[in-house]
Structures are given as C-alpha cells and as structure tokens.
Amino acid sequence: MYQIDFNHPIHIHFIGIGGISMSGLAEILLSRGFIVSGSDRIHSALTDMLEEAGATVCYRQIAENISDDIDLAVYTAAIHSDNPEYAAVVEKGIPTLSRAQLLGQIMRNYKIPVAISGTHGKTTTTSMISEILIKAEADPTLSVGGILRSIGGNIRIGKSDYFVTEACEYTNSFLSFFPKIGVILNVEEDHLDFFHDIYEIRESFHRFASLLPDDGLLIINGSIEGLSDIVKGLKCTVLTYGKNSSCDYSYTDLTFDEMARPTFTLQDKWGHRETVTLSVSGEHNVSNAVAAMALSDALSLPRQTAITALAQFSGTDRRFEYKGQIGGVTIIDDYAHHPTEITASLQAAVNYPHRTLWCVFQPHTYTRTKAFLPEFARALSLADKVVLADIYAARETDTLGISSRTLQEEISKLGKECFYFPSFDEIENFLLERCSHGDLLITMGAGDIVKVGENLLGL
C-alpha cells in the first residue's frame, strides 16, 4: 500500500471529491499544504468550499482530468474499474488509496485517534463528542458524517492530539483505520449486499475492535447480542454502557418534557450520578449520550462541561431535524433507513406534540428492503399514516422483484393506512390535501425524500 509522507506534501486527486467524507479529507490535506484536485458530477456547497480553499474541481469525470503531475489518486467504494478517471489512473501507473485507507493514514498523525462505529447512531454520537471536545476547548480535528451546525460543516481542523471520526463497517472500510479509542454503538444486520449474515458482521466488528492497541480502549454497548464474540481476546481496556445497571455506564429515571426532550440520571460503576438533559429527542439519543459521556470521561474532560455541551447540542442535519411549519403542520426530516432507526425515530415522535403522525418514507436500496420487509412494515406502523415513495436504488441496479408497492401491501396487512405514489409531486399534493393543523409530518430515508418537506415549505 502507498504510504503518504505528511512532511512532504504531494498532488492528490480525489475521484468523487464532493462526498461528505471525501470532501472532508480533501480539506484536511489542503490545510497541510497538499495540492488537491478532484472531480464530481455536480456542484455543491462542499465543492464550492473546497474550491475556495484552493482545490481544483472538475464537474465531469473524464480521463483528461488525470494529469501527469498527479502523485496519488483516492477513490470511494462507489468508483468501479470502468470509471474513466480510475481507468486512466491505472493506465498511467499512478498509486491509489481507497477513501478508508487515506483516512487511516491521516489518523496515524494524531496521538489520540477516536473511531466511532455501529450500525446506527454514528453521526449523532460523533457530533455529541465533538461538541464536548469543542466546549472543553480541546481543539480537536473532527470528521463527521453529516453537517454539524456549530462548525458549519462536517470537518473541523484543530491543532491538538485529538482526532475523531466515524467508522463505517460497509465493505469493511473501518478495518483500514488506526484508532487508539474505539466505540461500538450497536451491531445489527445491515449492508447485506456485502455481508452474508449477522455472524459475518459481528466478525467484522471483532476485527475492528482488535485494531485497538494494548493500551487502547473500547467503549461498547453492553446490550449487543453476541457481545462476547466481539470482545473475545481483546487486550485493550473494555468499558460497557447501556440501560442495564450492570454496565460500567448506565442510565435511569428517564423522562420526557412536552417537546420530547429527555432527562435522565447517568450513573457509573464508581458510584457517580449526574442529571443530564438533552435537546434531541428519543431514547436512542439517550444511549448515544451515555456513550459520549463514557468517552468524555476516558479523555479526562470535565463532566460538567460535557453535560452542558450535551444540553446545548441540537442535532445534525437530517437527524430528526425540524424543518418548519406550514398551515399548522410541523415538518421534521430524518435519515432513518433501517427498521431499528425508524422505530427509534417514530417512538421519539410519539412524545412530540402532534395530532396525527404522518411518515413519508423512501426505502433505501432493494437489498435492504427485501431483507427486512416485515421489519420495515412493523416499524412504519408506529406512525398513524404512512406514505411511500419509490425505492431509492443508490448503487443497485437489480430490483430483486421488490418495490414500494410490496412494502405497502405488508403495511396494509397490519391494518395501517398506507399510501404509495410514484412521484414527489403526487406525494406533495396528497399531503397538502390530507394534512391538518396540529399534525406532525416526518420525511424519512437516506435518499432525497427531504425534498418533499422542503418543497412543501418552499425552501
């Protein structure tokens, strides 16, 4: 594998520079004096920011973009061998790194690299610990998988020893990382277009945990099924957290106010107890906050500072994000695209003021929809009324004989009123006719369903 000498900046080209993670890595390299170029299919706020910072961005992926002065090319899992830029890189013999390999090499430049993993909750938990570090004036470098409002983006470049990033299991990308501290929030079946089953997923997380050095630390949810398979043979320190009081960190006395904001008592095995209030909804975010508090303690940050930061944290884009009101209807947008995430978000919505709870859901990938069809139906049935958009195919081309109509039939079998429309225009017109003052409308999914709510609000 090509090894970057960060003391001698070179010219690095990013194939797909506009992605949330790739753009962040490009920004870090720009700050360290590297020459950065890249390509993407469309202009965006992220590519505009990179150009302002000195990157050269092309908006067509063509072989001519690969100039002879490029020393290294970086690509994502979405780039295949038939990509014209990738093919040109191979033809010219230019060294390559995957996005994950580059991120791993960047991590090695910091004394305390922290990697936050899990099937769900990575972005929120990474954002929570980011807010704590900023509040504690620890000057961290941060790589978040979403837009964090307090830093005005997804990247913060600091000058301290702290580096915090998300760690995704898809295609085993997090196995290219070099963390000193690792967090595992949950381990469930997902990405079944890559993993064979839950056992292979657990083995992947075990291999991730095994990356931690002997003097490292793993913070892991104590309620994960098959926990022993993940932590077996580890030489690093292991701390557990969760709802169960047998965990090293746990919570009790959970209540919600009139805006669904939780307050709970944080307790640890050393007998300390603190009252914590969050500004983000849902018990799943309580669990995320407990993990962040455990990590904060591990970094020896002041507890009261952490509690204050969590109270002020208002979430990241597309995580139960308040978008606005129209005609007395409150519109929320949420990134949930797995049955567990949907359940957590809709359970949080139950505690939010509303008359009728509407969920406009866009399934994400045919593989996931087919694998969890009954689970999707049960999770979505927590809403009073469900509206389905077409499946967002993402990287997939094979429909596997599945469609949103298939999911509609499953939801209807459970006695829940469910509607399907093939276009966003039809969905928006239907909602304008059917939603009433006092209703809560959630657009949900990892695709572009957010546009429905934004169109309704005229954003």
Short mmCIF file of C-alpha atoms in Angstrom, two decimals:
data_model
loop_
_atom_site.label_atom_id
_atom_site.label_comp_id
_atom_site.label_asym_id
_atom_site.label_seq_id
_atom_site.Cartn_x
_atom_site.Cartn_y
_atom_site.Cartn_z
CA MET A 1 0.00 0.00 0.00
CA TYR A 2 1.19 3.50 -0.84
CA GLN A 3 2.34 5.41 2.26
CA ILE A 4 1.95 9.18 2.39
CA ASP A 5 4.78 11.23 3.90
CA PHE A 6 2.81 14.06 5.51
CA ASN A 7 6.02 16.07 5.89
CA HIS A 8 6.36 16.21 2.10
CA PRO A 9 3.03 17.27 0.54
CA ILE A 10 2.21 15.91 -2.91
CA HIS A 11 -0.55 16.28 -5.52
CA ILE A 12 -3.55 14.09 -4.61
CA HIS A 13 -6.57 13.68 -6.89
CA PHE A 14 -9.97 12.66 -5.47
CA ILE A 15 -12.31 10.71 -7.75
CA GLY A 16 -15.66 11.78 -6.30
CA ILE A 17 -14.41 14.70 -4.22
CA GLY A 18 -17.89 16.06 -3.41
CA GLY A 19 -18.93 13.32 -0.97
CA ILE A 20 -19.36 14.19 2.69
CA SER A 21 -16.29 12.18 3.73
CA MET A 22 -14.08 12.70 0.67
CA SER A 23 -14.53 16.48 0.80
CA GLY A 24 -13.54 16.47 4.46
CA LEU A 25 -10.36 14.52 3.83
CA ALA A 26 -9.51 16.85 0.95
CA GLU A 27 -9.94 19.82 3.27
CA ILE A 28 -7.59 18.29 5.85
CA LEU A 29 -4.92 17.73 3.18
CA LEU A 30 -5.31 21.28 1.87
CA SER A 31 -4.67 22.56 5.39
CA ARG A 32 -1.41 20.59 5.43
CA GLY A 33 -0.10 22.06 2.20
CA PHE A 34 -1.06 19.33 -0.26
CA ILE A 35 -2.07 20.12 -3.82
CA VAL A 36 -5.64 18.83 -4.17
CA SER A 37 -7.69 18.23 -7.27
CA GLY A 38 -10.80 16.18 -7.82
CA SER A 39 -13.93 15.54 -9.77
CA ASP A 40 -17.62 15.14 -9.16
CA ARG A 41 -20.81 15.12 -11.17
CA ILE A 42 -22.43 18.21 -9.66
CA HIS A 43 -21.65 21.47 -7.92
CA SER A 44 -22.45 21.57 -4.21
CA ALA A 45 -21.75 23.66 -1.13
CA LEU A 46 -18.94 21.22 -0.29
CA THR A 47 -17.23 21.52 -3.68
CA ASP A 48 -17.63 25.31 -3.60
CA MET A 49 -15.91 25.36 -0.20
CA LEU A 50 -13.05 23.21 -1.50
CA GLU A 51 -12.52 25.48 -4.50
CA GLU A 52 -12.42 28.50 -2.19
CA ALA A 53 -9.79 26.68 -0.12
CA GLY A 54 -7.61 26.12 -3.18
CA ALA A 55 -8.70 22.79 -4.68
CA THR A 56 -9.23 22.32 -8.40
CA VAL A 57 -12.58 20.62 -9.04
CA CYS A 58 -13.82 19.29 -12.39
CA TYR A 59 -17.51 18.56 -12.85
CA ARG A 60 -17.11 15.77 -15.39
CA GLN A 61 -15.36 12.50 -14.63
CA ILE A 62 -13.24 12.09 -17.74
CA ALA A 63 -9.80 10.60 -18.42
CA GLU A 64 -8.41 14.02 -19.35
CA ASN A 65 -8.68 15.09 -15.69
CA ILE A 66 -5.83 12.72 -14.80
CA SER A 67 -2.75 14.83 -15.47
CA ASP A 68 0.82 13.54 -15.30
CA ASP A 69 1.65 15.62 -12.20
CA ILE A 70 -0.80 13.66 -10.00
CA ASP A 71 1.14 11.61 -7.43
CA LEU A 72 -1.77 9.74 -5.82
CA ALA A 73 -5.44 9.11 -6.58
CA VAL A 74 -8.10 8.47 -3.93
CA TYR A 75 -11.41 6.78 -4.70
CA THR A 76 -14.56 5.62 -2.90
CA ALA A 77 -16.37 2.29 -2.91
CA ALA A 78 -18.77 3.76 -5.47
CA ILE A 79 -15.98 4.03 -8.07
CA HIS A 80 -15.58 0.97 -10.30
CA SER A 81 -12.91 -0.13 -12.75
CA ASP A 82 -14.88 1.22 -15.72
CA ASN A 83 -14.79 4.77 -14.34
CA PRO A 84 -12.84 6.78 -16.95
CA GLU A 85 -10.69 8.57 -14.37
CA TYR A 86 -9.92 5.38 -12.47
CA ALA A 87 -9.03 3.62 -15.73
CA ALA A 88 -6.69 6.50 -16.65
CA VAL A 89 -5.04 6.32 -13.23
CA VAL A 90 -4.38 2.60 -13.69
CA GLU A 91 -3.08 3.13 -17.22
CA LYS A 92 -0.62 5.81 -16.06
CA GLY A 93 0.52 3.68 -13.12
CA ILE A 94 -0.45 6.30 -10.55
CA PRO A 95 -0.64 4.89 -6.99
CA THR A 96 -4.11 4.68 -5.42
CA LEU A 97 -5.68 4.58 -1.98
CA SER A 98 -9.28 4.00 -1.03
CA ARG A 99 -11.04 6.66 1.00
CA ALA A 100 -10.79 4.45 4.09
CA GLN A 101 -7.07 3.83 3.59
CA LEU A 102 -6.42 7.55 3.32
CA LEU A 103 -8.45 8.24 6.45
CA GLY A 104 -6.48 5.54 8.27
CA GLN A 105 -3.18 7.14 7.31
CA ILE A 106 -4.40 10.56 8.44
CA MET A 107 -5.38 9.06 11.82
CA ARG A 108 -1.78 7.92 12.41
CA ASN A 109 -0.71 11.57 12.62
CA TYR A 110 -2.59 12.02 15.92
CA LYS A 111 -1.79 10.66 19.38
CA ILE A 112 -5.45 10.11 20.31
CA PRO A 113 -7.42 8.97 17.25
CA VAL A 114 -11.01 8.05 18.13
CA ALA A 115 -13.23 5.96 15.83
CA ILE A 116 -16.98 5.72 16.45
CA SER A 117 -18.68 2.74 14.85
CA GLY A 118 -22.02 0.95 14.89
CA THR A 119 -24.92 0.07 12.65
CA HIS A 120 -26.81 3.17 13.81
CA GLY A 121 -26.07 6.45 15.57
CA LYS A 122 -22.53 7.10 14.36
CA THR A 123 -23.10 10.64 13.12
CA THR A 124 -25.06 11.75 16.17
CA THR A 125 -22.62 10.26 18.68
CA THR A 126 -19.61 11.63 16.79
CA SER A 127 -21.32 15.01 16.84
CA MET A 128 -22.01 14.76 20.57
CA ILE A 129 -18.40 14.03 21.48
CA SER A 130 -17.31 16.73 19.03
CA GLU A 131 -19.45 19.28 20.86
CA ILE A 132 -17.99 18.14 24.19
CA LEU A 133 -14.41 18.49 22.94
CA ILE A 134 -15.12 21.94 21.50
CA LYS A 135 -16.83 23.05 24.72
CA ALA A 136 -13.82 21.81 26.67
CA GLU A 137 -11.55 23.88 24.37
CA ALA A 138 -9.62 20.73 23.45
CA ASP A 139 -9.12 21.96 19.84
CA PRO A 140 -9.87 18.61 18.12
CA THR A 141 -9.76 17.66 14.46
CA LEU A 142 -13.17 16.26 13.55
CA SER A 143 -14.57 14.27 10.64
CA VAL A 144 -18.34 13.95 10.94
CA GLY A 145 -20.64 12.10 8.52
CA GLY A 146 -23.13 14.96 8.47
CA ILE A 147 -23.29 18.73 8.75
CA LEU A 148 -22.63 19.84 12.32
CA ARG A 149 -24.12 23.30 12.76
CA SER A 150 -21.65 24.52 15.37
CA ILE A 151 -18.72 24.11 12.96
CA GLY A 152 -20.68 25.00 9.83
CA GLY A 153 -19.81 21.78 8.03
CA ASN A 154 -18.54 18.25 8.52
CA ILE A 155 -14.87 18.99 9.18
CA ARG A 156 -13.02 20.89 11.87
CA ILE A 157 -9.24 21.16 11.70
CA GLY A 158 -7.62 21.55 15.11
CA LYS A 159 -4.07 21.61 16.44
CA SER A 160 -4.36 19.17 19.35
CA ASP A 161 -3.70 15.41 19.60
CA TYR A 162 -7.42 14.58 19.26
CA PHE A 163 -8.81 13.21 16.01
CA VAL A 164 -12.42 11.99 15.99
CA THR A 165 -14.10 10.25 13.08
CA GLU A 166 -16.94 7.94 12.18
CA ALA A 167 -16.03 4.36 11.31
CA CYS A 168 -18.33 2.55 8.88
CA GLU A 169 -18.40 -1.23 8.59
CA TYR A 170 -19.64 -1.30 4.98
CA THR A 171 -17.10 -3.11 2.76
CA ASN A 172 -15.03 -3.50 5.97
CA SER A 173 -13.73 0.03 5.40
CA PHE A 174 -13.10 0.65 9.12
CA LEU A 175 -10.51 -2.14 9.11
CA SER A 176 -8.16 0.34 7.40
CA PHE A 177 -8.24 2.62 10.46
CA PHE A 178 -5.74 3.05 13.31
CA PRO A 179 -7.78 4.05 16.40
CA LYS A 180 -6.49 4.39 19.95
CA ILE A 181 -10.07 4.53 21.25
CA GLY A 182 -12.96 2.74 19.59
CA VAL A 183 -16.70 2.97 20.22
CA ILE A 184 -19.22 0.33 19.09
CA LEU A 185 -22.79 1.61 19.46
CA ASN A 186 -24.70 -1.42 18.13
CA VAL A 187 -24.27 -4.38 15.80
CA GLU A 188 -27.22 -5.48 13.67
CA GLU A 189 -27.92 -6.93 10.27
CA ASP A 190 -27.43 -4.35 7.54
CA HIS A 191 -25.50 -3.92 4.27
CA LEU A 192 -26.50 -7.43 3.26
CA ASP A 193 -25.38 -6.67 -0.28
CA PHE A 194 -21.87 -7.03 1.16
CA PHE A 195 -22.14 -9.11 4.34
CA HIS A 196 -23.51 -12.65 4.22
CA ASP A 197 -25.22 -12.61 7.65
CA ILE A 198 -25.07 -11.26 11.20
CA TYR A 199 -22.22 -13.59 12.08
CA GLU A 200 -20.03 -12.10 9.39
CA ILE A 201 -21.00 -8.63 10.61
CA ARG A 202 -20.02 -9.48 14.19
CA GLU A 203 -16.72 -10.85 12.96
CA SER A 204 -16.08 -7.57 11.15
CA PHE A 205 -16.72 -5.59 14.34
CA HIS A 206 -14.47 -8.01 16.25
CA ARG A 207 -11.69 -7.35 13.76
CA PHE A 208 -12.29 -3.60 14.18
CA ALA A 209 -12.02 -3.90 17.97
CA SER A 210 -8.86 -5.96 17.56
CA LEU A 211 -7.20 -2.98 15.87
CA LEU A 212 -7.04 -1.22 19.23
CA PRO A 213 -3.59 -1.33 20.87
CA ASP A 214 -2.99 -2.96 24.26
CA ASP A 215 -3.12 0.46 25.93
CA GLY A 216 -6.22 1.42 23.96
CA LEU A 217 -9.88 1.49 24.98
CA LEU A 218 -13.09 0.02 23.61
CA ILE A 219 -16.41 1.52 24.71
CA ILE A 220 -19.21 -0.84 23.68
CA ASN A 221 -22.96 -1.14 24.15
CA GLY A 222 -23.43 -3.89 26.73
CA SER A 223 -26.76 -4.99 25.24
CA ILE A 224 -25.31 -6.05 21.88
CA GLU A 225 -26.33 -9.60 21.07
CA GLY A 226 -23.25 -11.76 20.69
CA LEU A 227 -21.15 -9.29 22.71
CA SER A 228 -18.68 -11.99 23.75
CA ASP A 229 -17.90 -12.76 20.09
CA ILE A 230 -16.88 -9.14 19.54
CA VAL A 231 -14.73 -8.61 22.65
CA LYS A 232 -13.09 -12.07 22.80
CA GLY A 233 -9.32 -12.00 23.04
CA LEU A 234 -9.04 -8.22 23.28
CA LYS A 235 -6.04 -6.90 25.21
CA CYS A 236 -7.28 -3.32 25.43
CA THR A 237 -9.49 -2.00 28.23
CA VAL A 238 -13.21 -2.62 27.61
CA LEU A 239 -15.95 -0.42 29.10
CA THR A 240 -19.64 -1.21 28.62
CA TYR A 241 -22.59 1.15 28.62
CA GLY A 242 -26.34 0.75 28.29
CA LYS A 243 -29.67 0.73 30.07
CA ASN A 244 -28.75 -2.21 32.28
CA SER A 245 -27.24 -1.16 35.61
CA SER A 246 -24.67 -3.96 35.31
CA CYS A 247 -22.90 -1.91 32.63
CA ASP A 248 -19.99 0.35 33.55
CA TYR A 249 -22.12 3.33 32.46
CA SER A 250 -25.91 3.25 32.55
CA TYR A 251 -28.95 5.48 32.84
CA THR A 252 -32.18 5.55 34.83
CA ASP A 253 -35.04 7.92 35.76
CA LEU A 254 -35.77 8.69 32.09
CA THR A 255 -38.46 11.31 31.48
CA PHE A 256 -39.51 13.48 28.52
CA ASP A 257 -40.75 17.06 28.53
CA GLU A 258 -43.57 18.45 26.38
CA MET A 259 -41.20 18.73 23.38
CA ALA A 260 -39.97 15.11 23.69
CA ARG A 261 -36.62 16.19 25.16
CA PRO A 262 -35.25 13.58 27.59
CA THR A 263 -33.81 14.00 31.06
CA PHE A 264 -32.09 11.07 32.77
CA THR A 265 -29.71 10.11 35.53
CA LEU A 266 -26.29 8.99 34.37
CA GLN A 267 -24.59 6.55 36.71
CA ASP A 268 -21.27 4.70 36.55
CA LYS A 269 -19.78 1.72 38.36
CA TRP A 270 -17.72 4.05 40.56
CA GLY A 271 -20.87 5.45 42.16
CA HIS A 272 -21.08 8.83 40.41
CA ARG A 273 -24.53 10.10 39.43
CA GLU A 274 -25.36 13.10 37.26
CA THR A 275 -28.58 14.55 35.87
CA VAL A 276 -28.37 15.04 32.10
CA THR A 277 -30.88 16.81 29.83
CA LEU A 278 -30.74 16.63 26.05
CA SER A 279 -32.13 18.89 23.34
CA VAL A 280 -32.51 15.99 20.90
CA SER A 281 -35.41 13.56 21.08
CA GLY A 282 -35.65 9.85 21.70
CA GLU A 283 -34.30 7.16 24.00
CA HIS A 284 -31.84 6.13 21.29
CA ASN A 285 -30.19 9.51 21.74
CA VAL A 286 -30.02 8.91 25.49
CA SER A 287 -27.98 5.80 24.71
CA ASN A 288 -25.77 7.80 22.33
CA ALA A 289 -25.26 10.44 25.00
CA VAL A 290 -24.22 7.84 27.60
CA ALA A 291 -21.60 6.53 25.15
CA ALA A 292 -20.38 10.10 24.60
CA MET A 293 -20.18 10.67 28.36
CA ALA A 294 -18.15 7.48 28.82
CA LEU A 295 -15.79 8.64 26.09
CA SER A 296 -15.58 12.11 27.63
CA ASP A 297 -14.57 10.58 30.96
CA ALA A 298 -11.96 8.44 29.21
CA LEU A 299 -10.47 11.63 27.74
CA SER A 300 -10.48 13.21 31.24
CA LEU A 301 -12.73 16.06 30.19
CA PRO A 302 -14.70 17.91 32.89
CA ARG A 303 -18.06 16.24 33.48
CA GLN A 304 -19.99 19.46 33.87
CA THR A 305 -18.57 20.71 30.60
CA ALA A 306 -19.76 17.52 28.91
CA ILE A 307 -23.22 17.82 30.45
CA THR A 308 -23.51 21.44 29.31
CA ALA A 309 -22.37 20.55 25.78
CA LEU A 310 -24.94 17.75 25.52
CA ALA A 311 -27.70 20.07 26.74
CA GLN A 312 -26.80 22.57 24.03
CA PHE A 313 -26.41 20.01 21.23
CA SER A 314 -29.36 20.43 18.87
CA GLY A 315 -28.55 17.63 16.45
CA THR A 316 -27.11 17.36 12.96
CA ASP A 317 -28.73 17.77 9.59
CA ARG A 318 -31.28 15.05 8.73
CA ARG A 319 -31.38 13.59 12.26
CA PHE A 320 -34.91 14.37 13.50
CA GLU A 321 -34.32 17.84 12.09
CA TYR A 322 -37.03 20.47 12.47
CA LYS A 323 -37.63 21.96 9.02
CA GLY A 324 -40.54 24.30 9.67
CA GLN A 325 -44.33 24.64 9.71
CA ILE A 326 -46.95 25.12 7.03
CA GLY A 327 -50.63 25.54 7.82
CA GLY A 328 -50.02 24.43 11.39
CA VAL A 329 -48.34 21.19 10.23
CA THR A 330 -44.87 20.62 11.71
CA ILE A 331 -42.36 19.07 9.30
CA ILE A 332 -39.41 17.02 10.56
CA ASP A 333 -36.79 15.28 8.41
CA ASP A 334 -34.93 12.15 9.47
CA TYR A 335 -32.21 10.00 7.89
CA ALA A 336 -33.57 6.69 9.29
CA HIS A 337 -33.44 3.93 6.69
CA HIS A 338 -33.17 0.74 8.78
CA PRO A 339 -36.10 -0.72 10.79
CA THR A 340 -34.31 -0.11 14.10
CA GLU A 341 -33.66 3.52 13.20
CA ILE A 342 -37.24 4.01 12.02
CA THR A 343 -38.57 2.55 15.26
CA ALA A 344 -36.36 4.83 17.34
CA SER A 345 -37.35 7.95 15.40
CA LEU A 346 -41.09 7.22 15.41
CA GLN A 347 -41.01 6.35 19.11
CA ALA A 348 -39.38 9.73 19.69
CA ALA A 349 -42.10 11.36 17.57
CA VAL A 350 -44.80 9.85 19.77
CA ASN A 351 -43.56 12.11 22.58
CA TYR A 352 -43.54 15.15 20.29
CA PRO A 353 -46.68 17.35 20.24
CA HIS A 354 -48.97 16.24 17.42
CA ARG A 355 -52.49 15.32 16.43
CA THR A 356 -51.81 12.84 13.61
CA LEU A 357 -48.33 11.42 12.95
CA TRP A 358 -47.55 11.12 9.23
CA CYS A 359 -44.45 9.29 7.99
CA VAL A 360 -43.37 9.78 4.37
CA PHE A 361 -40.83 7.03 3.81
CA GLN A 362 -38.44 6.40 0.94
CA PRO A 363 -36.94 2.89 1.17
CA HIS A 364 -33.20 2.78 0.56
CA THR A 365 -31.89 0.02 -1.74
CA TYR A 366 -33.72 -3.06 -2.97
CA THR A 367 -31.42 -5.36 -0.98
CA ARG A 368 -32.27 -3.76 2.36
CA THR A 369 -35.99 -3.50 1.57
CA LYS A 370 -36.24 -7.17 0.64
CA ALA A 371 -34.12 -8.37 3.56
CA PHE A 372 -36.19 -6.52 6.18
CA LEU A 373 -39.62 -6.29 4.58
CA PRO A 374 -41.68 -7.46 7.64
CA GLU A 375 -39.48 -5.41 9.97
CA PHE A 376 -39.98 -2.27 7.87
CA ALA A 377 -43.74 -2.81 7.92
CA ARG A 378 -43.85 -3.18 11.71
CA ALA A 379 -41.59 -0.17 12.30
CA LEU A 380 -43.52 2.15 9.96
CA SER A 381 -46.80 1.06 11.54
CA LEU A 382 -45.83 3.14 14.58
CA ALA A 383 -46.97 6.16 12.55
CA ASP A 384 -50.67 6.94 12.26
CA LYS A 385 -50.49 7.20 8.47
CA VAL A 386 -47.73 6.12 6.09
CA VAL A 387 -46.91 7.44 2.62
CA LEU A 388 -44.35 5.58 0.50
CA ALA A 389 -42.13 6.89 -2.28
CA ASP A 390 -40.31 4.69 -4.79
CA ILE A 391 -37.24 2.82 -3.56
CA TYR A 392 -34.04 4.85 -3.76
CA ALA A 393 -31.76 2.48 -5.66
CA ALA A 394 -28.44 4.12 -4.72
CA ARG A 395 -25.70 1.80 -6.07
CA GLU A 396 -28.08 -1.03 -7.07
CA THR A 397 -29.50 -1.94 -10.49
CA ASP A 398 -31.28 -5.26 -9.72
CA THR A 399 -34.77 -4.70 -8.25
CA LEU A 400 -34.84 -8.26 -6.82
CA GLY A 401 -38.55 -8.30 -7.63
CA ILE A 402 -39.24 -5.81 -4.81
CA SER A 403 -40.95 -2.41 -4.91
CA SER A 404 -42.62 0.11 -2.63
CA ARG A 405 -45.96 -1.46 -3.55
CA THR A 406 -44.69 -4.69 -1.96
CA LEU A 407 -43.99 -2.78 1.26
CA GLN A 408 -47.38 -1.05 1.02
CA GLU A 409 -49.08 -4.44 0.97
CA GLU A 410 -47.15 -5.57 4.06
CA ILE A 411 -48.11 -2.42 5.98
CA SER A 412 -51.76 -2.71 4.93
CA LYS A 413 -51.83 -6.29 6.26
CA LEU A 414 -51.08 -4.84 9.70
CA GLY A 415 -54.22 -2.69 9.49
CA LYS A 416 -52.33 0.55 8.96
CA GLU A 417 -53.44 3.11 6.39
CA CYS A 418 -50.66 3.30 3.81
CA PHE A 419 -50.44 5.20 0.52
CA TYR A 420 -47.98 4.93 -2.35
CA PHE A 421 -47.19 7.49 -5.07
CA PRO A 422 -44.51 7.15 -7.75
CA SER A 423 -43.56 10.84 -7.82
CA PHE A 424 -42.75 13.50 -5.25
CA ASP A 425 -45.24 15.88 -6.89
CA GLU A 426 -48.06 13.42 -6.22
CA ILE A 427 -46.91 12.94 -2.64
CA GLU A 428 -46.78 16.67 -2.01
CA ASN A 429 -50.25 17.29 -3.50
CA PHE A 430 -51.69 14.44 -1.43
CA LEU A 431 -50.16 15.80 1.79
CA LEU A 432 -51.43 19.30 1.09
CA GLU A 433 -54.95 17.89 0.81
CA ARG A 434 -54.82 15.49 3.77
CA CYS A 435 -52.63 17.00 6.50
CA SER A 436 -54.35 19.22 9.06
CA HIS A 437 -53.42 21.81 11.65
CA GLY A 438 -51.59 20.15 14.55
CA ASP A 439 -50.27 17.20 12.53
CA LEU A 440 -46.64 16.08 12.60
CA LEU A 441 -45.13 15.12 9.24
CA ILE A 442 -41.81 13.26 9.09
CA THR A 443 -39.97 12.73 5.82
CA MET A 444 -37.72 9.74 6.32
CA GLY A 445 -34.98 7.92 4.41
CA ALA A 446 -31.36 8.10 3.29
CA GLY A 447 -32.15 9.23 -0.26
CA ASP A 448 -33.61 12.54 -1.42
CA ILE A 449 -37.00 12.36 0.32
CA VAL A 450 -36.01 15.50 2.25
CA LYS A 451 -37.07 17.41 -0.90
CA VAL A 452 -40.75 16.67 -0.19
CA GLY A 453 -40.77 18.60 3.07
CA GLU A 454 -38.59 21.35 1.68
CA ASN A 455 -40.86 21.75 -1.36
CA LEU A 456 -43.91 21.99 0.89
CA LEU A 457 -42.18 24.69 2.91
CA GLY A 458 -40.90 26.50 -0.19
CA LEU A 459 -37.29 26.11 0.92
#
